[in-house]
Coordinates of N, CA, C and O in Angstrom, one line a residue:
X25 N 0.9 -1.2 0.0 CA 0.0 0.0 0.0 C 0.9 1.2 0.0 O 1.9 1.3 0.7
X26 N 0.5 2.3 -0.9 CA 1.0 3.6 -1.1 C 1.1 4.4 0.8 O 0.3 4.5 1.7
X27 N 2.1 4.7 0.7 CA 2.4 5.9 1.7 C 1.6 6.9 1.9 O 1.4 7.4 3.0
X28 N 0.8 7.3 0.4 CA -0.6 8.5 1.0 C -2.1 7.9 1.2 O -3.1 8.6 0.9
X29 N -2.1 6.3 1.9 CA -3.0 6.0 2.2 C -3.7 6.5 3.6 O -3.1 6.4 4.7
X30 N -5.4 7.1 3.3 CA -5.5 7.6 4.4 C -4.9 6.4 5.8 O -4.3 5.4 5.5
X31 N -5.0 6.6 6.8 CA -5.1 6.1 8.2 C -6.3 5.8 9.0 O -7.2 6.5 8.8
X32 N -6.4 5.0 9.9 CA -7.3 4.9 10.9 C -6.7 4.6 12.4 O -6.1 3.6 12.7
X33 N -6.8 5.6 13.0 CA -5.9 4.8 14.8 C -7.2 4.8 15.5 O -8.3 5.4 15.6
X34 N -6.1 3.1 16.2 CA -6.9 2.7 17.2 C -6.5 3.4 18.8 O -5.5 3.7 19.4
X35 N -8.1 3.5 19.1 CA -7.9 4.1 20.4 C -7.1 3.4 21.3 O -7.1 2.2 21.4
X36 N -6.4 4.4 22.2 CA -5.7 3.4 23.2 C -6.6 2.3 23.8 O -7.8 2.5 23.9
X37 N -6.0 1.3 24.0 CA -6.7 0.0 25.0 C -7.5 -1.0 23.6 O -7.8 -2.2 23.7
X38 N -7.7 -0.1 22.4 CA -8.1 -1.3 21.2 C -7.6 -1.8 21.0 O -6.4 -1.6 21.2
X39 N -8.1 -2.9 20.4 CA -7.1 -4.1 19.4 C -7.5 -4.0 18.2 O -6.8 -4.1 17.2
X40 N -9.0 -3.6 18.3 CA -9.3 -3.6 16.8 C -10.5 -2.7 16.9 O -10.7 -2.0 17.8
X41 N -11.4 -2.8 15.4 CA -12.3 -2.0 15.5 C -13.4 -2.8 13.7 O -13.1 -2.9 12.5
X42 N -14.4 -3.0 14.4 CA -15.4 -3.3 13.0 C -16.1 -3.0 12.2 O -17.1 -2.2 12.2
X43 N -15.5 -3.6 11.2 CA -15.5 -3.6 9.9 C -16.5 -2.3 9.6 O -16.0 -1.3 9.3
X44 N -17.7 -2.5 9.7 CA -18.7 -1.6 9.4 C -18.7 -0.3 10.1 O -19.6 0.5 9.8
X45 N -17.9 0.0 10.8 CA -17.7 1.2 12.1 C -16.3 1.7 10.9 O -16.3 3.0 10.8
X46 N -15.4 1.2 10.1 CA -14.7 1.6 9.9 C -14.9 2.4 8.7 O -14.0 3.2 8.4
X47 N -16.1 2.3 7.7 CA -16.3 2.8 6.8 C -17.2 3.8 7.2 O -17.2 4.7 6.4
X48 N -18.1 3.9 8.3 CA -18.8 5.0 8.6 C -17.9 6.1 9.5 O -18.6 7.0 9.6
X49 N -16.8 6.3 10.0 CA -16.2 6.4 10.8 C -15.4 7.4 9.8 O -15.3 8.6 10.0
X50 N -14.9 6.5 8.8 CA -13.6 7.0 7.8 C -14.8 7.9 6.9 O -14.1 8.4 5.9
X51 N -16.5 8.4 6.7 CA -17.3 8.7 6.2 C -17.0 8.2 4.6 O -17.0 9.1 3.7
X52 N -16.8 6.8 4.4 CA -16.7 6.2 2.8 C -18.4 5.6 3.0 O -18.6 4.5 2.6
X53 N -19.5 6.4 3.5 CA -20.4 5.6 3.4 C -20.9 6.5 4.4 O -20.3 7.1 5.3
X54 N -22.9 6.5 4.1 CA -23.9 7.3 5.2 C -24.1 7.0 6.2 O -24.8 7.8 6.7
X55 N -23.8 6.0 7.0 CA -24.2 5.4 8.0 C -23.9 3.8 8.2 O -23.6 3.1 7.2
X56 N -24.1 3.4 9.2 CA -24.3 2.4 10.2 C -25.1 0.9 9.1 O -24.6 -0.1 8.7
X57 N -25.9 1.2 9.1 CA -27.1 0.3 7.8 C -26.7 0.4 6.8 O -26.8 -0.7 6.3
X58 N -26.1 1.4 5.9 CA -25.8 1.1 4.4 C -24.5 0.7 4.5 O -24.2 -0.1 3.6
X59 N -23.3 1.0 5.6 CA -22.2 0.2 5.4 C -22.6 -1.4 5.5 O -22.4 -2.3 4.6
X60 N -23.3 -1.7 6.6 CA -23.5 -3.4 6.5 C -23.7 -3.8 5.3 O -22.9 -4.6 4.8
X61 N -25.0 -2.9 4.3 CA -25.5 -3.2 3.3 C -24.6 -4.0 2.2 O -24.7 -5.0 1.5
X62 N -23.7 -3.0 2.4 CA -22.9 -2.8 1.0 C -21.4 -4.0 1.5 O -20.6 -4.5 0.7
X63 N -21.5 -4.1 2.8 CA -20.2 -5.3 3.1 C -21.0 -6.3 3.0 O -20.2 -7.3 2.9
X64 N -22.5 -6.8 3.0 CA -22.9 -7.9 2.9 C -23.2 -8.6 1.4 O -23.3 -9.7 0.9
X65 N -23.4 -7.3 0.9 CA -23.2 -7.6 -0.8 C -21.8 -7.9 -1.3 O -21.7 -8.4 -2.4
X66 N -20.9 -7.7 -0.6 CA -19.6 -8.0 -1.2 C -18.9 -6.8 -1.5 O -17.8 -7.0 -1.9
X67 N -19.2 -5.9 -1.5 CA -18.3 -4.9 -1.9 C -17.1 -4.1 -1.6 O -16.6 -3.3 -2.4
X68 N -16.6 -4.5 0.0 CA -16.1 -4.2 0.8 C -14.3 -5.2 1.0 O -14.3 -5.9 2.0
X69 N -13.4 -5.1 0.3 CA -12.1 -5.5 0.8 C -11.1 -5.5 2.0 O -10.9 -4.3 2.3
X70 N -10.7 -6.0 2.4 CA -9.7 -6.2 3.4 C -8.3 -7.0 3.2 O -8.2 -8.1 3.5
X71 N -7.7 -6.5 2.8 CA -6.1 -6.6 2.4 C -6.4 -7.1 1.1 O -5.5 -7.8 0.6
X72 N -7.4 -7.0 0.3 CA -7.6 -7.3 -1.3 C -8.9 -8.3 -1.2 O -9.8 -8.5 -2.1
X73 N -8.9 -8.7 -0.1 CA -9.4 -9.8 0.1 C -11.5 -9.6 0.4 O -11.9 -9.3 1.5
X74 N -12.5 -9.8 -0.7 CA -13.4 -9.4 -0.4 C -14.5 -10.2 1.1 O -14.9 -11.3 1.3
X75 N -14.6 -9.2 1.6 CA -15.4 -9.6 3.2 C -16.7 -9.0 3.4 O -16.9 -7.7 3.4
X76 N -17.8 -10.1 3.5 CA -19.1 -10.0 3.9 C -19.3 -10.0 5.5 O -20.5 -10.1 6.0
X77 N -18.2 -9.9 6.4 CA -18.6 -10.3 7.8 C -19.2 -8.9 8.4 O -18.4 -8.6 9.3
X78 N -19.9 -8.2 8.4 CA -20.2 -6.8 9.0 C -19.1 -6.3 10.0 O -18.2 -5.5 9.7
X79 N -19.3 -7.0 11.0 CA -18.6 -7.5 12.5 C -17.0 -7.8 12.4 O -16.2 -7.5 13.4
X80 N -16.6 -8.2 11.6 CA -15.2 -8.4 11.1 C -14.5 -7.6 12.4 O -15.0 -6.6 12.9
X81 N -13.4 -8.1 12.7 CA -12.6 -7.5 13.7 C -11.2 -7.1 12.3 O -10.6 -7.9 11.6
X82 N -11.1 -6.1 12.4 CA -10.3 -5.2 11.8 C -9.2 -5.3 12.5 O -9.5 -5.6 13.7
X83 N -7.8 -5.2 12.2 CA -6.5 -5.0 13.1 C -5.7 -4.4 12.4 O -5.3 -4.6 11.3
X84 N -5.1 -3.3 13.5 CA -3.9 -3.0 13.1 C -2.9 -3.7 11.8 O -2.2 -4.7 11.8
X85 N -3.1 -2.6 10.7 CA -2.3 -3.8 9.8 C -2.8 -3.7 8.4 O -2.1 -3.6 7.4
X86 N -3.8 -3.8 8.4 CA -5.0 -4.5 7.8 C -5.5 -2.8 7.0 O -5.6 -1.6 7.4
X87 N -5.8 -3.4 5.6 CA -6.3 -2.3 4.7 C -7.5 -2.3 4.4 O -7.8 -3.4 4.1
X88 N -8.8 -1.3 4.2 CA -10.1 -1.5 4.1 C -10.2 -1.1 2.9 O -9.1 -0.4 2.7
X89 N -10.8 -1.1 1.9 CA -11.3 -0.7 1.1 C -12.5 -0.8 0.4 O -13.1 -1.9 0.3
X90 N -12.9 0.2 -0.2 CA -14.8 0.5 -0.7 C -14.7 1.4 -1.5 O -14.0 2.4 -1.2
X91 N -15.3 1.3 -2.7 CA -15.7 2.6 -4.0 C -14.6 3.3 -4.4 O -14.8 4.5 -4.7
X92 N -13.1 2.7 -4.5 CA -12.3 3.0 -4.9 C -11.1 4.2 -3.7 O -10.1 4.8 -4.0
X93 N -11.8 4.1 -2.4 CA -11.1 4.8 -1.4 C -10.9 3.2 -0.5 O -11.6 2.1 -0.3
X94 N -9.2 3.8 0.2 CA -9.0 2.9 1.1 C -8.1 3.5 2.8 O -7.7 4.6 3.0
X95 N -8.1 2.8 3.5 CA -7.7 3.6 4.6 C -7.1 2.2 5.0 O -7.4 1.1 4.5
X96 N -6.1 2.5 6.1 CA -5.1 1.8 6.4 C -5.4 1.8 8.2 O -5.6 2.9 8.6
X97 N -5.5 0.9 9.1 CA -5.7 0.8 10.6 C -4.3 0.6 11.0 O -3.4 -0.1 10.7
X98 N -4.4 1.7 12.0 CA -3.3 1.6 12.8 C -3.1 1.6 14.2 O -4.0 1.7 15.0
X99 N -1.9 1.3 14.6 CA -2.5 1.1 16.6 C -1.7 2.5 16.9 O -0.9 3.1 16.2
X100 N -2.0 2.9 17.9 CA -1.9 4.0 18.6 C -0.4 4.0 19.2 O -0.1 3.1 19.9
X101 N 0.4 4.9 18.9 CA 1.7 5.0 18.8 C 2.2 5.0 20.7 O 3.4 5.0 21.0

């Protein structure tokens, strides 16, 4: 992944943060309901890799991507 990929940090004491929280959060999406929507359709990647799990535990590491935007999770320095 490119160097000007956005970011996501985890709050101190996380480990992770889900899947659908990360696309409403990073606003690549209106809300809460249409992110599930659109990760239960398939549209939604994680390290390339396409994921229907809503709930997905995201980690440090790990690249999201949707609609041609992607954000990168990070842990809290």
């Amino acid at each position: 992944m490119s160097s000007d990929t956005p970011t996501l940090t985890l709050k101190s004491g996380e480990e992770y943060i889900e899947l659908y929280k990360v696309l409403k959060v990073q606003g690549m999406i209106g809300g809460g309901g249409e992110a599930k929507h659109v990760i239960s359709e398939g549209m939604v990647t994680v390290d390339g890799e396409v994921e229907t799990r809503k709930r997905k535990k995201v980690i440090a590491g790990e690249v999201v991507s949707f609609n041609g935007e992607s954000v990168q999770i990070i842990a809290e320095a």
